[in-house]
Amino acid sequence: MVVAKLFMQELWELKADWDEGIPPHILIRWNTFLQKLPQISSLKIPRWVHFSPTHQIQIHGFCDSSEKAYCGAVYMRTAASDGAITCNLLVAKTKVAPIKKTTIPKLELCGAVLLSKLVKGIIANVTFPYELHLWTDSSIVLGWLQKPPQTLKTFVANRVTKIISIVSNTHWQHVKTDDNPADLGTRGCTPHELIDSKLWWHGPTWLIQPIELWPKPRVFDATELETKIFHALAVQQQFYEGVTFTV
């Protein structure tokens, strides 16, 4: 879906009328998209996520962002008394980035807000005990969440406050980009890639392993995080000529 959303955004940026033709390079990409789309009919999504009232339940949320889109994906991990562990996708959502260019750290933060809202919708209807784990590959977002909102600039402070009000800032952990299923939602994939993607449908492989084998919690140095923020902004200031960003 995110691929189709990005096509629509590109057409809006062209400001073309409905009866106008589109540039050849966009038309080629669109025709390729249409040719592969029928493969989606082969996709089958099981309704049952192996839930049982006797199982230990964990809800895992992942978020990510690229220059073009951001994504949140939520999974349910169930652990049975016999040791069997399963993990399945519950819900996911993507949004395209604003046409007005902004920084990747800010978009990563928007992805965290999106994930928080998805989790809110789930836990509002949950009547059984569960553990909540939220994951991002952005150390800058984790740094912002550790700071009092009043010490941050308005854009960041508002979104950090929203996240904390929904899911608090105690559930967040760092995940490698290669293990982050939300990364797929930020760039899109073909139906064939989607059907065969175990990462998308079941999350990173370590989720079905004992907790001792999960990524170890990382402690981020405040000075290191501030340096990363500075470098991220500096790089994007060079990329978007004539545009100044502040965080």
CSV table of C-alpha atoms in Angstrom, one decimal:
chain,number,residue,atom,x,y,z
A,1,MET,CA,0.0,0.0,0.0
A,2,VAL,CA,2.8,2.4,0.8
A,3,VAL,CA,4.1,2.1,-2.8
A,4,ALA,CA,0.6,3.2,-4.1
A,5,LYS,CA,0.5,6.1,-1.5
A,6,LEU,CA,3.9,7.3,-2.7
A,7,PHE,CA,2.7,7.3,-6.3
A,8,MET,CA,-0.2,9.5,-5.4
A,9,GLN,CA,2.0,11.9,-3.5
A,10,GLU,CA,4.3,12.2,-6.5
A,11,LEU,CA,1.3,13.0,-8.7
A,12,TRP,CA,0.2,15.7,-6.3
A,13,GLU,CA,3.7,17.2,-6.3
A,14,LEU,CA,3.5,17.4,-10.2
A,15,LYS,CA,0.3,19.5,-9.8
A,16,ALA,CA,-0.9,17.8,-13.0
A,17,ASP,CA,-4.6,18.0,-14.1
A,18,TRP,CA,-6.6,14.8,-14.3
A,19,ASP,CA,-6.6,14.7,-18.1
A,20,GLU,CA,-2.8,15.2,-18.3
A,21,GLY,CA,-0.3,12.5,-19.1
A,22,ILE,CA,2.3,11.6,-16.5
A,23,PRO,CA,6.1,11.6,-17.0
A,24,PRO,CA,7.4,8.4,-18.6
A,25,HIS,CA,9.6,7.4,-15.7
A,26,ILE,CA,6.6,7.4,-13.4
A,27,LEU,CA,4.4,5.6,-15.9
A,28,ILE,CA,7.0,2.8,-16.2
A,29,ARG,CA,7.0,2.3,-12.5
A,30,TRP,CA,3.2,2.4,-12.3
A,31,ASN,CA,2.9,-0.2,-15.0
A,32,THR,CA,5.4,-2.4,-13.2
A,33,PHE,CA,3.4,-2.0,-10.0
A,34,LEU,CA,0.2,-3.1,-11.8
A,35,GLN,CA,1.8,-6.1,-13.4
A,36,LYS,CA,2.9,-7.4,-10.0
A,37,LEU,CA,-0.2,-6.5,-8.1
A,38,PRO,CA,-2.3,-9.6,-9.1
A,39,GLN,CA,0.2,-11.8,-7.1
A,40,ILE,CA,-1.5,-10.4,-4.0
A,41,SER,CA,-4.4,-12.8,-4.6
A,42,SER,CA,-2.0,-15.6,-3.5
A,43,LEU,CA,-1.7,-14.1,0.0
A,44,LYS,CA,-3.5,-15.8,2.8
A,45,ILE,CA,-3.5,-14.3,6.3
A,46,PRO,CA,-4.4,-16.7,9.2
A,47,ARG,CA,-7.0,-15.2,11.6
A,48,TRP,CA,-5.8,-17.1,14.6
A,49,VAL,CA,-2.6,-15.8,16.3
A,50,HIS,CA,-2.3,-18.9,18.6
A,51,PHE,CA,-3.9,-17.1,21.6
A,52,SER,CA,-5.1,-19.0,24.6
A,53,PRO,CA,-6.0,-17.6,28.0
A,54,THR,CA,-3.5,-20.0,29.6
A,55,HIS,CA,-0.6,-18.6,27.5
A,56,GLN,CA,1.9,-15.9,28.5
A,57,ILE,CA,1.1,-13.0,26.2
A,58,GLN,CA,3.5,-10.2,25.0
A,59,ILE,CA,2.6,-7.4,22.7
A,60,HIS,CA,5.6,-6.1,20.6
A,61,GLY,CA,5.5,-2.9,18.6
A,62,PHE,CA,8.1,-1.8,16.0
A,63,CYS,CA,8.4,1.6,14.3
A,64,ASP,CA,10.7,3.0,11.6
A,65,SER,CA,11.0,5.8,9.1
A,66,SER,CA,12.6,6.7,5.8
A,67,GLU,CA,12.7,9.9,3.9
A,68,LYS,CA,9.5,8.9,2.1
A,69,ALA,CA,7.3,7.1,4.8
A,70,TYR,CA,7.0,5.9,8.3
A,71,CYS,CA,5.5,2.7,9.7
A,72,GLY,CA,4.3,1.0,12.9
A,73,ALA,CA,3.7,-2.7,13.2
A,74,VAL,CA,2.4,-4.6,16.2
A,75,TYR,CA,2.8,-8.4,17.0
A,76,MET,CA,1.5,-10.8,19.6
A,77,ARG,CA,3.9,-13.3,21.1
A,78,THR,CA,2.4,-16.3,22.8
A,79,ALA,CA,4.3,-18.7,25.0
A,80,ALA,CA,2.5,-22.0,25.9
A,81,SER,CA,3.1,-24.0,29.1
A,82,ASP,CA,4.8,-26.7,27.0
A,83,GLY,CA,7.4,-24.2,25.8
A,84,ALA,CA,6.0,-23.6,22.3
A,85,ILE,CA,6.4,-19.9,21.3
A,86,THR,CA,4.7,-18.2,18.4
A,87,CYS,CA,4.7,-14.6,17.1
A,88,ASN,CA,2.3,-13.1,14.6
A,89,LEU,CA,1.4,-9.8,13.1
A,90,LEU,CA,-1.7,-8.1,14.6
A,91,VAL,CA,-1.9,-4.8,12.9
A,92,ALA,CA,0.3,-2.4,10.9
A,93,LYS,CA,0.0,1.0,9.3
A,94,THR,CA,2.1,3.3,7.1
A,95,LYS,CA,2.0,7.0,6.4
A,96,VAL,CA,3.8,8.9,3.7
A,97,ALA,CA,6.2,11.6,4.9
A,98,PRO,CA,5.0,15.3,4.5
A,99,ILE,CA,5.7,16.8,1.1
A,100,LYS,CA,7.5,19.6,3.0
A,101,LYS,CA,10.9,18.0,3.7
A,102,THR,CA,11.9,17.4,7.3
A,103,THR,CA,14.6,15.5,9.1
A,104,ILE,CA,14.8,11.7,9.5
A,105,PRO,CA,15.0,12.0,13.3
A,106,LYS,CA,11.7,13.9,13.3
A,107,LEU,CA,10.1,11.3,11.0
A,108,GLU,CA,11.4,8.5,13.2
A,109,LEU,CA,9.6,10.3,16.1
A,110,CYS,CA,6.4,10.5,14.0
A,111,GLY,CA,6.7,6.7,13.5
A,112,ALA,CA,6.9,6.3,17.2
A,113,VAL,CA,3.7,8.3,17.6
A,114,LEU,CA,2.0,6.2,15.0
A,115,LEU,CA,3.0,3.0,16.8
A,116,SER,CA,1.8,4.4,20.1
A,117,LYS,CA,-1.7,5.0,18.6
A,118,LEU,CA,-1.8,1.5,17.1
A,119,VAL,CA,-0.9,0.0,20.5
A,120,LYS,CA,-3.5,2.2,22.2
A,121,GLY,CA,-6.2,0.8,20.0
A,122,ILE,CA,-5.1,-2.8,20.8
A,123,ILE,CA,-4.7,-2.5,24.6
A,124,ALA,CA,-8.0,-0.7,24.9
A,125,ASN,CA,-9.7,-3.9,23.9
A,126,VAL,CA,-7.5,-6.4,25.8
A,127,THR,CA,-8.9,-8.1,28.9
A,128,PHE,CA,-6.0,-10.5,29.6
A,129,PRO,CA,-2.6,-9.9,31.2
A,130,TYR,CA,0.2,-9.0,28.8
A,131,GLU,CA,3.7,-7.5,28.7
A,132,LEU,CA,4.4,-4.5,26.4
A,133,HIS,CA,7.6,-4.1,24.5
A,134,LEU,CA,8.2,-1.3,22.0
A,135,TRP,CA,11.2,-1.2,19.6
A,136,THR,CA,12.8,1.4,17.4
A,137,ASP,CA,16.2,1.5,15.6
A,138,SER,CA,16.6,5.2,16.3
A,139,SER,CA,18.9,6.0,19.2
A,140,ILE,CA,17.9,9.6,18.8
A,141,VAL,CA,14.2,8.9,19.5
A,142,LEU,CA,15.2,6.8,22.5
A,143,GLY,CA,17.3,9.8,23.7
A,144,TRP,CA,14.3,12.2,23.3
A,145,LEU,CA,12.1,9.8,25.2
A,146,GLN,CA,14.5,9.8,28.1
A,147,LYS,CA,14.4,13.6,28.5
A,148,PRO,CA,11.8,15.8,30.1
A,149,PRO,CA,9.6,17.2,27.3
A,150,GLN,CA,9.9,20.8,28.5
A,151,THR,CA,13.7,20.7,27.7
A,152,LEU,CA,13.0,19.9,24.0
A,153,LYS,CA,11.9,22.1,21.1
A,154,THR,CA,8.2,22.4,20.4
A,155,PHE,CA,7.8,19.8,17.6
A,156,VAL,CA,9.7,17.1,19.5
A,157,ALA,CA,8.3,18.0,22.9
A,158,ASN,CA,4.7,17.7,21.6
A,159,ARG,CA,5.2,14.3,20.2
A,160,VAL,CA,7.2,13.0,23.1
A,161,THR,CA,4.5,14.1,25.4
A,162,LYS,CA,1.9,12.3,23.3
A,163,ILE,CA,3.9,9.1,23.3
A,164,ILE,CA,4.4,9.2,27.0
A,165,SER,CA,0.7,9.9,27.7
A,166,ILE,CA,-0.2,6.8,25.6
A,167,VAL,CA,2.4,4.2,26.4
A,168,SER,CA,4.9,5.8,28.8
A,169,ASN,CA,8.6,5.9,28.0
A,170,THR,CA,9.6,2.8,30.0
A,171,HIS,CA,8.7,0.2,27.3
A,172,TRP,CA,11.1,1.4,24.6
A,173,GLN,CA,14.1,-0.6,23.5
A,174,HIS,CA,16.6,-0.5,20.6
A,175,VAL,CA,16.5,-3.0,17.7
A,176,LYS,CA,18.8,-3.3,14.8
A,177,THR,CA,17.5,-2.1,11.4
A,178,ASP,CA,17.9,-5.5,9.9
A,179,ASP,CA,15.6,-7.0,12.6
A,180,ASN,CA,13.0,-4.2,12.4
A,181,PRO,CA,9.9,-5.3,10.4
A,182,ALA,CA,8.6,-1.7,10.2
A,183,ASP,CA,11.6,-1.0,7.9
A,184,LEU,CA,9.7,-2.9,5.2
A,185,GLY,CA,6.7,-0.6,5.6
A,186,THR,CA,8.8,2.5,5.1
A,187,ARG,CA,10.0,1.5,1.6
A,188,GLY,CA,7.3,-0.9,0.4
A,189,CYS,CA,7.7,-4.2,-1.3
A,190,THR,CA,6.2,-6.3,-4.1
A,191,PRO,CA,3.4,-8.8,-3.4
A,192,HIS,CA,5.9,-11.6,-4.0
A,193,GLU,CA,8.3,-10.2,-1.4
A,194,LEU,CA,5.5,-9.6,1.0
A,195,ILE,CA,4.1,-13.2,0.8
A,196,ASP,CA,7.5,-14.7,1.5
A,197,SER,CA,8.6,-12.2,4.2
A,198,LYS,CA,8.8,-14.0,7.6
A,199,LEU,CA,10.1,-10.8,9.1
A,200,TRP,CA,6.9,-9.0,8.2
A,201,TRP,CA,4.5,-11.6,9.3
A,202,HIS,CA,6.2,-12.9,12.4
A,203,GLY,CA,8.8,-10.3,13.4
A,204,PRO,CA,12.5,-10.9,14.1
A,205,THR,CA,13.4,-14.6,14.6
A,206,TRP,CA,14.7,-14.0,18.1
A,207,LEU,CA,11.2,-13.2,19.3
A,208,ILE,CA,10.4,-16.9,19.3
A,209,GLN,CA,13.5,-17.7,21.3
A,210,PRO,CA,13.9,-17.4,25.1
A,211,ILE,CA,14.1,-13.8,26.4
A,212,GLU,CA,17.8,-14.4,27.4
A,213,LEU,CA,18.6,-14.5,23.7
A,214,TRP,CA,17.0,-11.2,22.8
A,215,PRO,CA,19.1,-8.1,22.0
A,216,LYS,CA,20.6,-6.7,25.2
A,217,PRO,CA,19.3,-3.3,26.4
A,218,ARG,CA,21.6,-0.5,25.3
A,219,VAL,CA,22.5,2.4,27.5
A,220,PHE,CA,23.0,5.6,25.5
A,221,ASP,CA,25.3,8.4,26.6
A,222,ALA,CA,23.5,11.8,26.5
A,223,THR,CA,26.5,13.5,24.9
A,224,GLU,CA,26.7,10.8,22.2
A,225,LEU,CA,23.0,11.3,21.4
A,226,GLU,CA,23.3,15.0,21.1
A,227,THR,CA,26.2,14.5,18.7
A,228,LYS,CA,24.1,12.1,16.6
A,229,ILE,CA,21.3,14.6,16.5
A,230,PHE,CA,23.7,17.4,15.4
A,231,HIS,CA,25.2,15.2,12.6
A,232,ALA,CA,21.8,14.0,11.4
A,233,LEU,CA,20.6,17.6,11.1
A,234,ALA,CA,23.9,18.8,9.4
A,235,VAL,CA,23.7,16.0,6.8
A,236,GLN,CA,20.1,16.8,5.9
A,237,GLN,CA,20.8,20.5,5.8
A,238,GLN,CA,23.3,19.8,3.1
A,239,PHE,CA,20.9,17.5,1.2
A,240,TYR,CA,17.9,19.9,1.2
A,241,GLU,CA,19.5,23.1,-0.1
A,242,GLY,CA,18.2,26.4,1.3
A,243,VAL,CA,16.2,24.7,4.1
A,244,THR,CA,17.1,25.1,7.7
A,245,PHE,CA,16.0,22.6,10.3
A,246,THR,CA,15.9,22.9,14.1
A,247,VAL,CA,15.0,20.2,16.7
